[in-house]
Amino acid sequence: MAPKQDPKPKFQEGERVLCFHGPLLYEAKCVKINIKDKQIKYFIHYSGWNKNWDEWVPESRVLKYVDSNLQKQKELQRANQDHYVEGRMRGAAPNKKIPAASQKNDVKTKKNKQKTPGPGEGTSSGGDPTHPPRKKRARVDPTVESEETFINRVEVKVKIPEELKPWLVDDWDLITRQKQLFHLPAKKNVDTVLEDYANYKKSRGNSDSKEFAVNEVVAGVREYFNVMLGTQLLYKFERPQYADILANHPDTSMSQIYGAPHLLRLFVRIGAMLAYTPLDEKSLALLLSYLQDFLKYLVKNSASLFNASDYEVAPPEYHRKAV
């Protein structure tokens, strides 16, 4: 029997492409191609970026440089801007863009802030070395961290498994483009997903200390979800639905109403919040390992947790509220 041939790459060396980095698409160039164990990977250089950001990516993250995908790039940028609430990024200068690629998928410190900026950085007059710095304010706001604290603060980025990234895109598409809403209350809410995970870990015979750690992590994720949902995890189109839920369920935690798709969105945002915890790097790395284990659990159970049939087309009267 003849051996199976390697799959044929969709993209060629030197080809101009679009590549996902985080939730956004960036113009890039395919530098090299590698095929190993029937898996195709491309070595990508992001146009206009320092070579430090060059990386190997799977074919699922690369798109053809054509008009339809350029339109998708613009739509993702608009959606990502809607996703942020003004002033959410404490310590970042007003109007300064922070590209998704500046958030690397590991635990690190922000001490290398002076290296070559990515797209959207270093182009404003505030970052131009030829302009004198602005005068400092006479009064210091105690609620705003100092520049030194911001630079030395440990940054955490939770790595979303490749298997879940397409669902993040589908979730965005169903809501922002197709104007559908996730049916609430969810068939399986966030509390149930977290409890099922804790029971799954318990059934595997972990030690008492590990079981305690899992319970602590689950409780922490639930708390972060309830705190962050209303300000950071909703698309603009979902806000009237959220307002209705608050009005109809004033004494109910949102983790008892929303489901897995919104929980997954939390893991895109949670790293920025964890950066403000008093944990040292070693403790953060340990916490990160537990979060990654939970994401693996979501991958394993993705067929039952993520389904387009859980969304429904919003009625005309809802559209009027969402304008």
PDB file of N, CA, C and O in Angstrom, residues 292-321:
ATOM      1  N   GLN A 292      -5.076  26.684  32.143  1.00  0.00           N
ATOM      2  CA  GLN A 292      -4.879  25.977  30.878  1.00  0.00           C
ATOM      3  C   GLN A 292      -5.493  24.580  30.939  1.00  0.00           C
ATOM      4  O   GLN A 292      -6.043  24.084  29.956  1.00  0.00           O
ATOM      5  N   ASP A 293      -5.432  23.956  32.115  1.00  0.00           N
ATOM      6  CA  ASP A 293      -6.044  22.635  32.272  1.00  0.00           C
ATOM      7  C   ASP A 293      -7.562  22.728  32.107  1.00  0.00           C
ATOM      8  O   ASP A 293      -8.186  21.853  31.488  1.00  0.00           O
ATOM      9  N   PHE A 294      -8.145  23.796  32.641  1.00  0.00           N
ATOM     10  CA  PHE A 294      -9.590  23.980  32.490  1.00  0.00           C
ATOM     11  C   PHE A 294      -9.950  24.182  31.020  1.00  0.00           C
ATOM     12  O   PHE A 294     -10.968  23.656  30.540  1.00  0.00           O
ATOM     13  N   LEU A 295      -9.127  24.937  30.280  1.00  0.00           N
ATOM     14  CA  LEU A 295      -9.381  25.142  28.855  1.00  0.00           C
ATOM     15  C   LEU A 295      -9.300  23.821  28.092  1.00  0.00           C
ATOM     16  O   LEU A 295     -10.064  23.593  27.147  1.00  0.00           O
ATOM     17  N   LYS A 296      -8.388  22.939  28.501  1.00  0.00           N
ATOM     18  CA  LYS A 296      -8.316  21.607  27.879  1.00  0.00           C
ATOM     19  C   LYS A 296      -9.620  20.835  28.124  1.00  0.00           C
ATOM     20  O   LYS A 296     -10.083  20.091  27.266  1.00  0.00           O
ATOM     21  N   TYR A 297     -10.179  21.024  29.310  1.00  0.00           N
ATOM     22  CA  TYR A 297     -11.463  20.396  29.634  1.00  0.00           C
ATOM     23  C   TYR A 297     -12.555  20.930  28.714  1.00  0.00           C
ATOM     24  O   TYR A 297     -13.418  20.162  28.244  1.00  0.00           O
ATOM     25  N   LEU A 298     -12.540  22.238  28.440  1.00  0.00           N
ATOM     26  CA  LEU A 298     -13.524  22.817  27.520  1.00  0.00           C
ATOM     27  C   LEU A 298     -13.362  22.233  26.115  1.00  0.00           C
ATOM     28  O   LEU A 298     -14.355  21.982  25.431  1.00  0.00           O
ATOM     29  N   VAL A 299     -12.115  22.028  25.692  1.00  0.00           N
ATOM     30  CA  VAL A 299     -11.859  21.424  24.385  1.00  0.00           C
ATOM     31  C   VAL A 299     -12.468  20.021  24.332  1.00  0.00           C
ATOM     32  O   VAL A 299     -13.167  19.651  23.384  1.00  0.00           O
ATOM     33  N   LYS A 300     -12.203  19.251  25.388  1.00  0.00           N
ATOM     34  CA  LYS A 300     -12.674  17.863  25.451  1.00  0.00           C
ATOM     35  C   LYS A 300     -14.203  17.781  25.394  1.00  0.00           C
ATOM     36  O   LYS A 300     -14.778  16.830  24.843  1.00  0.00           O
ATOM     37  N   ASN A 301     -14.868  18.794  25.966  1.00  0.00           N
ATOM     38  CA  ASN A 301     -16.333  18.784  26.036  1.00  0.00           C
ATOM     39  C   ASN A 301     -16.977  19.834  25.128  1.00  0.00           C
ATOM     40  O   ASN A 301     -18.142  20.195  25.314  1.00  0.00           O
ATOM     41  N   SER A 302     -16.219  20.299  24.147  1.00  0.00           N
ATOM     42  CA  SER A 302     -16.688  21.404  23.304  1.00  0.00           C
ATOM     43  C   SER A 302     -17.967  21.072  22.537  1.00  0.00           C
ATOM     44  O   SER A 302     -18.817  21.947  22.323  1.00  0.00           O
ATOM     45  N   ALA A 303     -18.127  19.813  22.135  1.00  0.00           N
ATOM     46  CA  ALA A 303     -19.315  19.440  21.347  1.00  0.00           C
ATOM     47  C   ALA A 303     -20.607  19.685  22.116  1.00  0.00           C
ATOM     48  O   ALA A 303     -21.633  20.053  21.525  1.00  0.00           O
ATOM     49  N   SER A 304     -20.582  19.509  23.435  1.00  0.00           N
ATOM     50  CA  SER A 304     -21.797  19.703  24.234  1.00  0.00           C
ATOM     51  C   SER A 304     -21.911  21.125  24.792  1.00  0.00           C
ATOM     52  O   SER A 304     -22.990  21.533  25.224  1.00  0.00           O
ATOM     53  N   LEU A 305     -20.800  21.880  24.785  1.00  0.00           N
ATOM     54  CA  LEU A 305     -20.806  23.215  25.393  1.00  0.00           C
ATOM     55  C   LEU A 305     -20.989  24.346  24.389  1.00  0.00           C
ATOM     56  O   LEU A 305     -21.497  25.418  24.740  1.00  0.00           O
ATOM     57  N   PHE A 306     -20.556  24.124  23.152  1.00  0.00           N
ATOM     58  CA  PHE A 306     -20.606  25.185  22.144  1.00  0.00           C
ATOM     59  C   PHE A 306     -21.405  24.713  20.940  1.00  0.00           C
ATOM     60  O   PHE A 306     -20.991  23.778  20.240  1.00  0.00           O
ATOM     61  N   ASN A 307     -22.542  25.363  20.711  1.00  0.00           N
ATOM     62  CA  ASN A 307     -23.410  24.936  19.627  1.00  0.00           C
ATOM     63  C   ASN A 307     -24.172  26.137  19.090  1.00  0.00           C
ATOM     64  O   ASN A 307     -24.789  26.888  19.851  1.00  0.00           O
ATOM     65  N   ALA A 308     -24.128  26.303  17.777  1.00  0.00           N
ATOM     66  CA  ALA A 308     -24.820  27.443  17.150  1.00  0.00           C
ATOM     67  C   ALA A 308     -26.332  27.392  17.372  1.00  0.00           C
ATOM     68  O   ALA A 308     -27.000  28.428  17.319  1.00  0.00           O
ATOM     69  N   SER A 309     -26.866  26.210  17.672  1.00  0.00           N
ATOM     70  CA  SER A 309     -28.307  26.090  17.908  1.00  0.00           C
ATOM     71  C   SER A 309     -28.734  26.738  19.225  1.00  0.00           C
ATOM     72  O   SER A 309     -29.928  26.911  19.482  1.00  0.00           O
ATOM     73  N   ASP A 310     -27.759  27.095  20.067  1.00  0.00           N
ATOM     74  CA  ASP A 310     -28.071  27.777  21.332  1.00  0.00           C
ATOM     75  C   ASP A 310     -28.318  29.269  21.126  1.00  0.00           C
ATOM     76  O   ASP A 310     -28.623  29.979  22.088  1.00  0.00           O
ATOM     77  N   TYR A 311     -28.186  29.724  19.895  1.00  0.00           N
ATOM     78  CA  TYR A 311     -28.427  31.135  19.574  1.00  0.00           C
ATOM     79  C   TYR A 311     -29.771  31.251  18.854  1.00  0.00           C
ATOM     80  O   TYR A 311     -30.205  30.318  18.191  1.00  0.00           O
ATOM     81  N   GLU A 312     -30.400  32.415  18.977  1.00  0.00           N
ATOM     82  CA  GLU A 312     -31.673  32.641  18.305  1.00  0.00           C
ATOM     83  C   GLU A 312     -31.695  34.044  17.715  1.00  0.00           C
ATOM     84  O   GLU A 312     -31.076  34.965  18.255  1.00  0.00           O
ATOM     85  N   VAL A 313     -32.384  34.192  16.605  1.00  0.00           N
ATOM     86  CA  VAL A 313     -32.462  35.490  15.931  1.00  0.00           C
ATOM     87  C   VAL A 313     -33.217  36.473  16.821  1.00  0.00           C
ATOM     88  O   VAL A 313     -34.290  36.163  17.344  1.00  0.00           O
ATOM     89  N   ALA A 314     -32.635  37.649  17.000  1.00  0.00           N
ATOM     90  CA  ALA A 314     -33.274  38.663  17.846  1.00  0.00           C
ATOM     91  C   ALA A 314     -34.516  39.226  17.163  1.00  0.00           C
ATOM     92  O   ALA A 314     -34.498  39.501  15.958  1.00  0.00           O
ATOM     93  N   PRO A 315     -35.609  39.407  17.887  1.00  0.00           N
ATOM     94  CA  PRO A 315     -36.846  39.944  17.287  1.00  0.00           C
ATOM     95  C   PRO A 315     -36.682  41.416  16.911  1.00  0.00           C
ATOM     96  O   PRO A 315     -35.800  42.105  17.424  1.00  0.00           O
ATOM     97  N   PRO A 316     -37.553  41.934  16.016  1.00  0.00           N
ATOM     98  CA  PRO A 316     -37.438  43.333  15.561  1.00  0.00           C
ATOM     99  C   PRO A 316     -37.450  44.350  16.699  1.00  0.00           C
ATOM    100  O   PRO A 316     -36.707  45.337  16.674  1.00  0.00           O
ATOM    101  N   GLU A 317     -38.279  44.103  17.733  1.00  0.00           N
ATOM    102  CA  GLU A 317     -38.346  45.079  18.826  1.00  0.00           C
ATOM    103  C   GLU A 317     -37.024  45.160  19.591  1.00  0.00           C
ATOM    104  O   GLU A 317     -36.658  46.193  20.130  1.00  0.00           O
ATOM    105  N   TYR A 318     -36.270  44.019  19.618  1.00  0.00           N
ATOM    106  CA  TYR A 318     -34.956  44.034  20.273  1.00  0.00           C
ATOM    107  C   TYR A 318     -33.977  44.888  19.479  1.00  0.00           C
ATOM    108  O   TYR A 318     -33.181  45.643  20.057  1.00  0.00           O
ATOM    109  N   HIS A 319     -34.028  44.808  18.158  1.00  0.00           N
ATOM    110  CA  HIS A 319     -33.149  45.609  17.293  1.00  0.00           C
ATOM    111  C   HIS A 319     -33.318  47.097  17.584  1.00  0.00           C
ATOM    112  O   HIS A 319     -32.353  47.850  17.571  1.00  0.00           O
ATOM    113  N   ARG A 320     -34.554  47.503  17.834  1.00  0.00           N
ATOM    114  CA  ARG A 320     -34.793  48.915  18.120  1.00  0.00           C
ATOM    115  C   ARG A 320     -34.124  49.329  19.430  1.00  0.00           C
ATOM    116  O   ARG A 320     -33.601  50.435  19.539  1.00  0.00           O
ATOM    117  N   LYS A 321     -34.113  48.418  20.406  1.00  0.00           N
ATOM    118  CA  LYS A 321     -33.456  48.718  21.685  1.00  0.00           C
ATOM    119  C   LYS A 321     -31.936  48.720  21.550  1.00  0.00           C
ATOM    120  O   LYS A 321     -31.250  49.422  22.282  1.00  0.00           O
TER     121      LYS A 321
END
